[in-house]
Amino acid sequence: MELPLSRAVAPDLEWRASSPSTNSELVRRAAELPDLAVLATDDQTAGRGRLDRVWSAAPGASLAISVVVRLDPGAADPQRLGWLPLLAGVAMTRAVRELGVAGAGLKWPNDVLVDGRKISGVLTELTAHGVVIGAGLNTRMTEEQLPVPTATSLAIEGVADGEADAPLADRALAAYLRALRDLVARWREAPTAGALRPLVEPVLDTLGAAVRVDQPGLAPLRGVAEGLDDDGRLLVRPGGGSSALVAVSAGDVTHLRYE
Ligand code: ATP
């Protein structure tokens, strides 16, 4: 596929007609790749989500994009690393909004939703040589092609293909890569990890939402999401009352208004 807009952002981007999993390939190759190397396809055949969940998509109707962020020795500060998945979600939220879907927002930690339906998911994997940031974005999927009823796509949200100056896949890929490169640069420059919070909070739909958090081995936690701590963890006020905030670092968060 011709990708003039995306190649202007990332000249050495590798495009595949098909790939089992762009993340798996970049995790394997992370040692030999330069910083911000990109691998993308519109036909990912064995996409992965968190916790061995499956990410599925019809050929030609979605993008799978993986980017390597090389880490300098000693730069793997866990507090700062915790913000990268969030920033990848912010980059995708910005891209989806730029394409015309004003209602796109981030669900903590890194799903992009439109009215409660997932248009993009991000999967970040740490290797010895860097972080691989993978994103799946539903581009041209029709209602019939959606793998789960809780999904949506750019096309379903009214973003037209073929009318603009470049194919939708190229416009979407370029918008995401531009936003991600900007945010990774800010991530590197930030004086403290906590200084990254203002980049995330404005697009984080989870803030102020009633949530249920399911964590392995623990009773479900219900409360109101009130903020992020310096590690990017979600701060939940149990019961929405006056009890102490609980910091959530992993687990499945459900926005209760969409249940
Ligand atoms: P959930 O979305 O169920 O809260 P999660 O945030 O952990 O889970 P991921 O690991 O990012 O999700 O993605 C896997 C899940 O996303 C699958 O279990 C399925 O419910 C959903 N899914 C799979 N393919 C798509 C797709 N193309 N678009 C939207 N959602 C999808």
mmCIF file of N, CA, C and O in Angstrom, residues 152-251:
data_model
loop_
_atom_site.group_PDB
_atom_site.id
_atom_site.type_symbol
_atom_site.label_atom_id
_atom_site.label_comp_id
_atom_site.label_asym_id
_atom_site.label_seq_id
_atom_site.Cartn_x
_atom_site.Cartn_y
_atom_site.Cartn_z
ATOM 1 N N THR A 152 -16.365 -0.750 17.898
ATOM 2 C CA THR A 152 -16.814 0.142 16.840
ATOM 3 C C THR A 152 -15.615 0.422 15.931
ATOM 4 O O THR A 152 -14.526 -0.107 16.168
ATOM 5 N N SER A 153 -15.836 1.184 14.873
ATOM 6 C CA SER A 153 -14.739 1.459 13.933
ATOM 7 C C SER A 153 -14.835 2.908 13.465
ATOM 8 O O SER A 153 -15.868 3.569 13.638
ATOM 9 N N LEU A 154 -13.782 3.371 12.811
ATOM 10 C CA LEU A 154 -13.813 4.724 12.247
ATOM 11 C C LEU A 154 -14.963 4.845 11.251
ATOM 12 O O LEU A 154 -15.701 5.837 11.250
ATOM 13 N N ALA A 155 -15.133 3.820 10.392
ATOM 14 C CA ALA A 155 -16.198 3.884 9.384
ATOM 15 C C ALA A 155 -17.569 3.977 10.046
ATOM 16 O O ALA A 155 -18.416 4.784 9.647
ATOM 17 N N ILE A 156 -17.782 3.173 11.088
ATOM 18 C CA ILE A 156 -19.087 3.198 11.773
ATOM 19 C C ILE A 156 -19.315 4.564 12.426
ATOM 20 O O ILE A 156 -20.437 5.060 12.486
ATOM 21 N N GLU A 157 -18.235 5.193 12.862
ATOM 22 C CA GLU A 157 -18.355 6.520 13.486
ATOM 23 C C GLU A 157 -18.413 7.640 12.444
ATOM 24 O O GLU A 157 -18.330 8.819 12.779
ATOM 25 N N GLY A 158 -18.481 7.268 11.174
ATOM 26 C CA GLY A 158 -18.739 8.267 10.141
ATOM 27 C C GLY A 158 -17.512 8.831 9.461
ATOM 28 O O GLY A 158 -17.620 9.820 8.730
ATOM 29 N N VAL A 159 -16.341 8.236 9.673
ATOM 30 C CA VAL A 159 -15.140 8.724 8.992
ATOM 31 C C VAL A 159 -15.084 8.051 7.623
ATOM 32 O O VAL A 159 -14.979 6.834 7.515
ATOM 33 N N ALA A 160 -15.160 8.849 6.583
ATOM 34 C CA ALA A 160 -15.244 8.298 5.226
ATOM 35 C C ALA A 160 -13.873 7.902 4.711
ATOM 36 O O ALA A 160 -12.866 8.520 5.045
ATOM 37 N N ASP A 161 -13.858 6.841 3.904
ATOM 38 C CA ASP A 161 -12.635 6.409 3.236
ATOM 39 C C ASP A 161 -12.725 6.891 1.786
ATOM 40 O O ASP A 161 -13.799 6.951 1.220
ATOM 41 N N GLY A 162 -11.598 7.242 1.192
ATOM 42 C CA GLY A 162 -11.589 7.487 -0.250
ATOM 43 C C GLY A 162 -11.938 8.904 -0.666
ATOM 44 O O GLY A 162 -11.665 9.290 -1.779
ATOM 45 N N GLU A 163 -12.522 9.690 0.218
ATOM 46 C CA GLU A 163 -12.893 11.044 -0.198
ATOM 47 C C GLU A 163 -11.759 12.032 0.038
ATOM 48 O O GLU A 163 -11.662 13.040 -0.633
ATOM 49 N N ALA A 164 -10.923 11.723 1.008
ATOM 50 C CA ALA A 164 -9.855 12.663 1.347
ATOM 51 C C ALA A 164 -8.656 12.433 0.430
ATOM 52 O O ALA A 164 -8.713 11.661 -0.513
ATOM 53 N N ASP A 165 -7.565 13.108 0.758
ATOM 54 C CA ASP A 165 -6.385 13.078 -0.114
ATOM 55 C C ASP A 165 -5.619 11.762 -0.040
ATOM 56 O O ASP A 165 -4.776 11.493 -0.889
ATOM 57 N N ALA A 166 -5.862 10.935 0.942
ATOM 58 C CA ALA A 166 -5.118 9.679 1.087
ATOM 59 C C ALA A 166 -6.050 8.634 1.692
ATOM 60 O O ALA A 166 -7.052 8.983 2.314
ATOM 61 N N PRO A 167 -5.745 7.329 1.504
ATOM 62 C CA PRO A 167 -6.620 6.308 2.087
ATOM 63 C C PRO A 167 -6.713 6.461 3.602
ATOM 64 O O PRO A 167 -5.782 6.956 4.245
ATOM 65 N N LEU A 168 -7.835 6.003 4.132
ATOM 66 C CA LEU A 168 -8.074 6.128 5.566
ATOM 67 C C LEU A 168 -6.941 5.498 6.375
ATOM 68 O O LEU A 168 -6.502 6.059 7.386
ATOM 69 N N ALA A 169 -6.453 4.335 5.938
ATOM 70 C CA ALA A 169 -5.390 3.653 6.702
ATOM 71 C C ALA A 169 -4.163 4.556 6.812
ATOM 72 O O ALA A 169 -3.541 4.644 7.879
ATOM 73 N N ASP A 170 -3.822 5.235 5.733
ATOM 74 C CA ASP A 170 -2.641 6.112 5.759
ATOM 75 C C ASP A 170 -2.894 7.320 6.650
ATOM 76 O O ASP A 170 -2.025 7.722 7.443
ATOM 77 N N ARG A 171 -4.071 7.899 6.547
ATOM 78 C CA ARG A 171 -4.377 9.068 7.390
ATOM 79 C C ARG A 171 -4.330 8.685 8.873
ATOM 80 O O ARG A 171 -3.801 9.412 9.707
ATOM 81 N N ALA A 172 -4.907 7.517 9.189
ATOM 82 C CA ALA A 172 -4.971 7.087 10.588
ATOM 83 C C ALA A 172 -3.572 6.753 11.113
ATOM 84 O O ALA A 172 -3.195 7.152 12.218
ATOM 85 N N LEU A 173 -2.805 6.028 10.316
ATOM 86 C CA LEU A 173 -1.455 5.641 10.730
ATOM 87 C C LEU A 173 -0.588 6.878 10.950
ATOM 88 O O LEU A 173 0.126 6.993 11.957
ATOM 89 N N ALA A 174 -0.669 7.830 10.019
ATOM 90 C CA ALA A 174 0.140 9.048 10.142
ATOM 91 C C ALA A 174 -0.261 9.837 11.389
ATOM 92 O O ALA A 174 0.604 10.315 12.137
ATOM 93 N N ALA A 175 -1.552 9.955 11.634
ATOM 94 C CA ALA A 175 -2.008 10.735 12.798
ATOM 95 C C ALA A 175 -1.525 10.089 14.091
ATOM 96 O O ALA A 175 -1.067 10.772 15.023
ATOM 97 N N TYR A 176 -1.615 8.755 14.152
ATOM 98 C CA TYR A 176 -1.192 8.058 15.375
ATOM 99 C C TYR A 176 0.321 8.170 15.574
ATOM 100 O O TYR A 176 0.791 8.486 16.666
ATOM 101 N N LEU A 177 1.092 7.951 14.516
ATOM 102 C CA LEU A 177 2.555 7.989 14.660
ATOM 103 C C LEU A 177 3.038 9.385 15.036
ATOM 104 O O LEU A 177 3.941 9.550 15.859
ATOM 105 N N ARG A 178 2.404 10.408 14.467
ATOM 106 C CA ARG A 178 2.776 11.781 14.810
ATOM 107 C C ARG A 178 2.525 12.035 16.302
ATOM 108 O O ARG A 178 3.379 12.542 17.019
ATOM 109 N N ALA A 179 1.349 11.645 16.759
ATOM 110 C CA ALA A 179 0.997 11.881 18.166
ATOM 111 C C ALA A 179 1.897 11.056 19.089
ATOM 112 O O ALA A 179 2.368 11.547 20.127
ATOM 113 N N LEU A 180 2.164 9.809 18.706
ATOM 114 C CA LEU A 180 2.982 8.953 19.572
ATOM 115 C C LEU A 180 4.417 9.482 19.672
ATOM 116 O O LEU A 180 5.002 9.523 20.762
ATOM 117 N N ARG A 181 4.971 9.909 18.548
ATOM 118 C CA ARG A 181 6.346 10.428 18.578
ATOM 119 C C ARG A 181 6.431 11.676 19.444
ATOM 120 O O ARG A 181 7.389 11.863 20.199
ATOM 121 N N ASP A 182 5.432 12.520 19.353
ATOM 122 C CA ASP A 182 5.396 13.721 20.182
ATOM 123 C C ASP A 182 5.343 13.335 21.670
ATOM 124 O O ASP A 182 6.098 13.859 22.495
ATOM 125 N N LEU A 183 4.492 12.382 22.003
ATOM 126 C CA LEU A 183 4.312 12.030 23.415
ATOM 127 C C LEU A 183 5.515 11.261 23.962
ATOM 128 O O LEU A 183 5.865 11.413 25.139
ATOM 129 N N VAL A 184 6.153 10.429 23.131
ATOM 130 C CA VAL A 184 7.359 9.725 23.603
ATOM 131 C C VAL A 184 8.472 10.737 23.875
ATOM 132 O O VAL A 184 9.203 10.630 24.860
ATOM 133 N N ALA A 185 8.568 11.766 23.035
ATOM 134 C CA ALA A 185 9.577 12.809 23.276
ATOM 135 C C ALA A 185 9.285 13.515 24.604
ATOM 136 O O ALA A 185 10.189 13.758 25.413
ATOM 137 N N ARG A 186 8.024 13.816 24.849
ATOM 138 C CA ARG A 186 7.675 14.479 26.123
ATOM 139 C C ARG A 186 7.931 13.550 27.306
ATOM 140 O O ARG A 186 8.333 13.986 28.385
ATOM 141 N N TRP A 187 7.670 12.259 27.097
ATOM 142 C CA TRP A 187 7.918 11.250 28.143
ATOM 143 C C TRP A 187 9.413 11.241 28.512
ATOM 144 O O TRP A 187 9.776 11.160 29.670
ATOM 145 N N ARG A 188 10.262 11.373 27.493
ATOM 146 C CA ARG A 188 11.713 11.350 27.742
ATOM 147 C C ARG A 188 12.169 12.634 28.432
ATOM 148 O O ARG A 188 13.074 12.613 29.254
ATOM 149 N N GLU A 189 11.531 13.757 28.068
ATOM 150 C CA GLU A 189 12.000 15.056 28.574
ATOM 151 C C GLU A 189 11.435 15.415 29.938
ATOM 152 O O GLU A 189 11.981 16.290 30.605
ATOM 153 N N ALA A 190 10.339 14.782 30.344
ATOM 154 C CA ALA A 190 9.640 15.229 31.556
ATOM 155 C C ALA A 190 10.572 15.176 32.757
ATOM 156 O O ALA A 190 11.280 14.189 32.963
ATOM 157 N N PRO A 191 10.580 16.225 33.573
ATOM 158 C CA PRO A 191 11.484 16.243 34.723
ATOM 159 C C PRO A 191 11.142 15.173 35.757
ATOM 160 O O PRO A 191 12.030 14.628 36.400
ATOM 161 N N THR A 192 9.868 14.890 35.914
ATOM 162 C CA THR A 192 9.443 13.834 36.842
ATOM 163 C C THR A 192 8.312 13.064 36.172
ATOM 164 O O THR A 192 7.638 13.590 35.271
ATOM 165 N N ALA A 193 8.097 11.830 36.637
ATOM 166 C CA ALA A 193 7.022 11.032 36.047
ATOM 167 C C ALA A 193 5.666 11.718 36.261
ATOM 168 O O ALA A 193 4.800 11.721 35.386
ATOM 169 N N GLY A 194 5.513 12.322 37.450
ATOM 170 C CA GLY A 194 4.235 12.972 37.752
ATOM 171 C C GLY A 194 3.913 14.121 36.804
ATOM 172 O O GLY A 194 2.747 14.480 36.607
ATOM 173 N N ALA A 195 4.953 14.678 36.169
ATOM 174 C CA ALA A 195 4.739 15.791 35.237
ATOM 175 C C ALA A 195 4.003 15.333 33.984
ATOM 176 O O ALA A 195 3.565 16.157 33.174
ATOM 177 N N LEU A 196 3.867 14.023 33.805
ATOM 178 C CA LEU A 196 3.177 13.497 32.624
ATOM 179 C C LEU A 196 1.659 13.499 32.794
ATOM 180 O O LEU A 196 0.912 13.369 31.827
ATOM 181 N N ARG A 197 1.219 13.642 34.040
ATOM 182 C CA ARG A 197 -0.229 13.547 34.319
ATOM 183 C C ARG A 197 -1.073 14.494 33.467
ATOM 184 O O ARG A 197 -2.097 14.081 32.916
ATOM 185 N N PRO A 198 -0.652 15.760 33.293
ATOM 186 C CA PRO A 198 -1.492 16.683 32.506
ATOM 187 C C PRO A 198 -1.632 16.294 31.033
ATOM 188 O O PRO A 198 -2.496 16.824 30.336
ATOM 189 N N LEU A 199 -0.773 15.385 30.561
ATOM 190 C CA LEU A 199 -0.924 14.930 29.177
ATOM 191 C C LEU A 199 -2.045 13.900 29.056
ATOM 192 O O LEU A 199 -2.609 13.703 27.994
ATOM 193 N N VAL A 200 -2.334 13.228 30.152
ATOM 194 C CA VAL A 200 -3.276 12.105 30.109
ATOM 195 C C VAL A 200 -4.671 12.516 30.583
ATOM 196 O O VAL A 200 -5.682 12.183 29.951
ATOM 197 N N GLU A 201 -4.712 13.246 31.695
ATOM 198 C CA GLU A 201 -6.011 13.493 32.330
ATOM 199 C C GLU A 201 -7.051 14.154 31.419
ATOM 200 O O GLU A 201 -8.225 13.785 31.491
ATOM 201 N N PRO A 202 -6.651 15.089 30.536
ATOM 202 C CA PRO A 202 -7.701 15.744 29.734
ATOM 203 C C PRO A 202 -8.476 14.802 28.805
ATOM 204 O O PRO A 202 -9.602 15.110 28.442
ATOM 205 N N VAL A 203 -7.897 13.673 28.418
ATOM 206 C CA VAL A 203 -8.634 12.767 27.513
ATOM 207 C C VAL A 203 -9.119 11.515 28.238
ATOM 208 O O VAL A 203 -9.685 10.618 27.615
ATOM 209 N N LEU A 204 -8.917 11.454 29.562
ATOM 210 C CA LEU A 204 -9.226 10.226 30.303
ATOM 211 C C LEU A 204 -10.694 10.206 30.744
ATOM 212 O O LEU A 204 -11.059 10.807 31.748
ATOM 213 N N ASP A 205 -11.514 9.512 29.977
ATOM 214 C CA ASP A 205 -12.947 9.439 30.289
ATOM 215 C C ASP A 205 -13.214 8.746 31.622
ATOM 216 O O ASP A 205 -14.280 8.919 32.210
ATOM 217 N N THR A 206 -12.260 7.933 32.077
ATOM 218 C CA THR A 206 -12.456 7.196 33.326
ATOM 219 C C THR A 206 -12.551 8.139 34.530
ATOM 220 O O THR A 206 -13.181 7.802 35.538
ATOM 221 N N LEU A 207 -11.939 9.323 34.414
ATOM 222 C CA LEU A 207 -11.958 10.249 35.557
ATOM 223 C C LEU A 207 -13.381 10.691 35.861
ATOM 224 O O LEU A 207 -14.113 11.125 34.975
ATOM 225 N N GLY A 208 -13.762 10.558 37.106
ATOM 226 C CA GLY A 208 -15.101 10.947 37.512
ATOM 227 C C GLY A 208 -16.144 9.870 37.272
ATOM 228 O O GLY A 208 -17.296 10.018 37.683
ATOM 229 N N ALA A 209 -15.739 8.789 36.624
ATOM 230 C CA ALA A 209 -16.713 7.733 36.316
ATOM 231 C C ALA A 209 -16.868 6.771 37.495
ATOM 232 O O ALA A 209 -15.921 6.532 38.251
ATOM 233 N N ALA A 210 -18.073 6.229 37.615
ATOM 234 C CA ALA A 210 -18.284 5.113 38.536
ATOM 235 C C ALA A 210 -17.683 3.880 37.879
ATOM 236 O O ALA A 210 -17.942 3.610 36.704
ATOM 237 N N VAL A 211 -16.827 3.174 38.610
ATOM 238 C CA VAL A 211 -16.126 2.031 38.013
ATOM 239 C C VAL A 211 -16.233 0.792 38.899
ATOM 240 O O VAL A 211 -16.470 0.884 40.102
ATOM 241 N N ARG A 212 -16.060 -0.336 38.238
ATOM 242 C CA ARG A 212 -15.849 -1.592 38.964
ATOM 243 C C ARG A 212 -14.483 -2.103 38.535
ATOM 244 O O ARG A 212 -14.185 -2.145 37.347
ATOM 245 N N VAL A 213 -13.660 -2.469 39.520
ATOM 246 C CA VAL A 213 -12.322 -2.978 39.209
ATOM 247 C C VAL A 213 -12.277 -4.444 39.615
ATOM 248 O O VAL A 213 -12.540 -4.780 40.776
ATOM 249 N N ASP A 214 -11.968 -5.306 38.652
ATOM 250 C CA ASP A 214 -11.834 -6.734 38.940
ATOM 251 C C ASP A 214 -10.363 -7.097 38.906
ATOM 252 O O ASP A 214 -9.699 -6.937 37.878
ATOM 253 N N GLN A 215 -9.849 -7.538 40.046
ATOM 254 C CA GLN A 215 -8.445 -7.939 40.122
ATOM 255 C C GLN A 215 -8.387 -9.386 40.563
ATOM 256 O O GLN A 215 -9.166 -9.794 41.445
ATOM 257 N N PRO A 216 -7.466 -10.158 39.985
ATOM 258 C CA PRO A 216 -7.397 -11.575 40.316
ATOM 259 C C PRO A 216 -7.247 -11.787 41.815
ATOM 260 O O PRO A 216 -6.420 -11.144 42.455
ATOM 261 N N GLY A 217 -8.059 -12.643 42.368
ATOM 262 C CA GLY A 217 -7.925 -13.001 43.775
ATOM 263 C C GLY A 217 -8.499 -11.989 44.750
ATOM 264 O O GLY A 217 -8.417 -12.186 45.956
ATOM 265 N N LEU A 218 -9.076 -10.905 44.246
ATOM 266 C CA LEU A 218 -9.630 -9.888 45.140
ATOM 267 C C LEU A 218 -11.114 -9.693 44.845
ATOM 268 O O LEU A 218 -11.569 -9.898 43.717
ATOM 269 N N ALA A 219 -11.847 -9.266 45.863
ATOM 270 C CA ALA A 219 -13.266 -8.968 45.639
ATOM 271 C C ALA A 219 -13.364 -7.754 44.721
ATOM 272 O O ALA A 219 -12.500 -6.876 44.756
ATOM 273 N N PRO A 220 -14.387 -7.695 43.869
ATOM 274 C CA PRO A 220 -14.531 -6.525 42.994
ATOM 275 C C PRO A 220 -14.596 -5.240 43.816
ATOM 276 O O PRO A 220 -15.204 -5.213 44.888
ATOM 277 N N LEU A 221 -13.948 -4.199 43.298
ATOM 278 C CA LEU A 221 -13.935 -2.898 43.965
ATOM 279 C C LEU A 221 -14.842 -1.963 43.177
ATOM 280 O O LEU A 221 -14.670 -1.789 41.969
ATOM 281 N N ARG A 222 -15.822 -1.383 43.855
ATOM 282 C CA ARG A 222 -16.697 -0.421 43.190
ATOM 283 C C ARG A 222 -16.453 0.943 43.797
ATOM 284 O O ARG A 222 -16.316 1.062 45.012
ATOM 285 N N GLY A 223 -16.393 1.949 42.967
ATOM 286 C CA GLY A 223 -16.167 3.292 43.485
ATOM 287 C C GLY A 223 -16.146 4.301 42.359
ATOM 288 O O GLY A 223 -16.613 4.030 41.251
ATOM 289 N N VAL A 224 -15.568 5.459 42.685
ATOM 290 C CA VAL A 224 -15.467 6.516 41.682
ATOM 291 C C VAL A 224 -13.979 6.768 41.407
ATOM 292 O O VAL A 224 -13.186 6.869 42.342
ATOM 293 N N ALA A 225 -13.606 6.809 40.114
ATOM 294 C CA ALA A 225 -12.209 7.058 39.740
ATOM 295 C C ALA A 225 -11.940 8.547 39.880
ATOM 296 O O ALA A 225 -12.575 9.362 39.202
ATOM 297 N N GLU A 226 -11.009 8.908 40.764
ATOM 298 C CA GLU A 226 -10.822 10.333 41.066
ATOM 299 C C GLU A 226 -9.543 10.925 40.509
ATOM 300 O O GLU A 226 -9.377 12.136 40.485
ATOM 301 N N GLY A 227 -8.593 10.081 40.076
ATOM 302 C CA GLY A 227 -7.356 10.680 39.562
ATOM 303 C C GLY A 227 -6.308 9.634 39.272
ATOM 304 O O GLY A 227 -6.580 8.433 39.299
ATOM 305 N N LEU A 228 -5.103 10.121 38.981
ATOM 306 C CA LEU A 228 -3.953 9.256 38.728
ATOM 307 C C LEU A 228 -2.867 9.631 39.725
ATOM 308 O O LEU A 228 -2.685 10.810 40.027
ATOM 309 N N ASP A 229 -2.135 8.628 40.219
ATOM 310 C CA ASP A 229 -1.007 8.972 41.088
ATOM 311 C C ASP A 229 0.260 9.136 40.238
ATOM 312 O O ASP A 229 0.203 9.067 39.000
ATOM 313 N N ASP A 230 1.407 9.341 40.897
ATOM 314 C CA ASP A 230 2.637 9.637 40.146
ATOM 315 C C ASP A 230 3.126 8.453 39.314
ATOM 316 O O ASP A 230 3.989 8.612 38.454
ATOM 317 N N ASP A 231 2.601 7.267 39.578
ATOM 318 C CA ASP A 231 2.971 6.088 38.778
ATOM 319 C C ASP A 231 1.976 5.841 37.649
ATOM 320 O O ASP A 231 2.088 4.848 36.936
ATOM 321 N N GLY A 232 0.968 6.694 37.501
ATOM 322 C CA GLY A 232 -0.056 6.462 36.491
ATOM 323 C C GLY A 232 -1.123 5.489 36.950
ATOM 324 O O GLY A 232 -1.968 5.064 36.161
ATOM 325 N N ARG A 233 -1.083 5.124 38.240
ATOM 326 C CA ARG A 233 -2.122 4.213 38.752
ATOM 327 C C ARG A 233 -3.434 4.970 38.930
ATOM 328 O O ARG A 233 -3.439 6.166 39.230
ATOM 329 N N LEU A 234 -4.537 4.239 38.778
ATOM 330 C CA LEU A 234 -5.856 4.852 38.901
ATOM 331 C C LEU A 234 -6.249 4.923 40.373
ATOM 332 O O LEU A 234 -6.181 3.913 41.087
ATOM 333 N N LEU A 235 -6.655 6.106 40.819
ATOM 334 C CA LEU A 235 -7.064 6.276 42.216
ATOM 335 C C LEU A 235 -8.579 6.185 42.306
ATOM 336 O O LEU A 235 -9.300 6.993 41.703
ATOM 337 N N VAL A 236 -9.035 5.173 43.042
ATOM 338 C CA VAL A 236 -10.473 4.906 43.131
ATOM 339 C C VAL A 236 -10.940 5.136 44.564
ATOM 340 O O VAL A 236 -10.317 4.659 45.517
ATOM 341 N N ARG A 237 -12.023 5.878 44.718
ATOM 342 C CA ARG A 237 -12.636 6.108 46.036
ATOM 343 C C ARG A 237 -13.726 5.052 46.222
ATOM 344 O O ARG A 237 -14.779 5.123 45.571
ATOM 345 N N PRO A 238 -13.482 4.052 47.085
ATOM 346 C CA PRO A 238 -14.468 2.967 47.213
ATOM 347 C C PRO A 238 -15.818 3.509 47.654
ATOM 348 O O PRO A 238 -15.886 4.358 48.547
ATOM 349 N N GLY A 239 -16.857 3.031 47.022
ATOM 350 C CA GLY A 239 -18.211 3.424 47.401
ATOM 351 C C GLY A 239 -18.509 4.877 47.084
ATOM 352 O O GLY A 239 -19.613 5.351 47.322
ATOM 353 N N GLY A 240 -17.542 5.600 46.564
ATOM 354 C CA GLY A 240 -17.762 7.009 46.240
ATOM 355 C C GLY A 240 -17.897 7.876 47.476
ATOM 356 O O GLY A 240 -18.176 9.058 47.389
ATOM 357 N N GLY A 241 -17.649 7.307 48.666
ATOM 358 C CA GLY A 241 -17.871 8.059 49.908
ATOM 359 C C GLY A 241 -16.618 8.746 50.383
ATOM 360 O O GLY A 241 -15.852 9.292 49.594
ATOM 361 N N SER A 242 -16.378 8.659 51.700
ATOM 362 C CA SER A 242 -15.249 9.386 52.260
ATOM 363 C C SER A 242 -14.099 8.449 52.600
ATOM 364 O O SER A 242 -13.156 8.836 53.283
ATOM 365 N N SER A 243 -14.168 7.173 52.158
ATOM 366 C CA SER A 243 -13.088 6.249 52.493
ATOM 367 C C SER A 243 -11.818 6.603 51.722
ATOM 368 O O SER A 243 -11.852 7.357 50.749
ATOM 369 N N ALA A 244 -10.697 6.024 52.164
ATOM 370 C CA ALA A 244 -9.394 6.360 51.573
ATOM 371 C C ALA A 244 -9.307 5.882 50.128
ATOM 372 O O ALA A 244 -9.907 4.865 49.758
ATOM 373 N N LEU A 245 -8.535 6.613 49.326
ATOM 374 C CA LEU A 245 -8.356 6.245 47.927
ATOM 375 C C LEU A 245 -7.556 4.946 47.816
ATOM 376 O O LEU A 245 -6.642 4.706 48.591
ATOM 377 N N VAL A 246 -7.917 4.122 46.837
ATOM 378 C CA VAL A 246 -7.184 2.889 46.557
ATOM 379 C C VAL A 246 -6.505 3.068 45.203
ATOM 380 O O VAL A 246 -7.143 3.474 44.223
ATOM 381 N N ALA A 247 -5.185 2.782 45.139
ATOM 382 C CA ALA A 247 -4.450 2.904 43.870
ATOM 383 C C ALA A 247 -4.500 1.559 43.140
ATOM 384 O O ALA A 247 -4.141 0.531 43.692
ATOM 385 N N VAL A 248 -4.960 1.591 41.915
ATOM 386 C CA VAL A 248 -5.102 0.372 41.117
ATOM 387 C C VAL A 248 -4.035 0.379 40.027
ATOM 388 O O VAL A 248 -3.955 1.320 39.241
ATOM 389 N N SER A 249 -3.208 -0.677 39.993
ATOM 390 C CA SER A 249 -2.146 -0.693 38.979
ATOM 391 C C SER A 249 -2.461 -1.647 37.839
ATOM 392 O O SER A 249 -1.956 -1.507 36.737
ATOM 393 N N ALA A 250 -3.282 -2.634 38.099
ATOM 394 C CA ALA A 250 -3.633 -3.577 37.031
ATOM 395 C C ALA A 250 -5.012 -4.111 37.339
ATOM 396 O O ALA A 250 -5.494 -3.998 38.450
ATOM 397 N N GLY A 251 -5.625 -4.689 36.342
ATOM 398 C CA GLY A 251 -6.955 -5.235 36.570
ATOM 399 C C GLY A 251 -7.900 -4.746 35.503
ATOM 400 O O GLY A 251 -7.555 -3.899 34.682
#
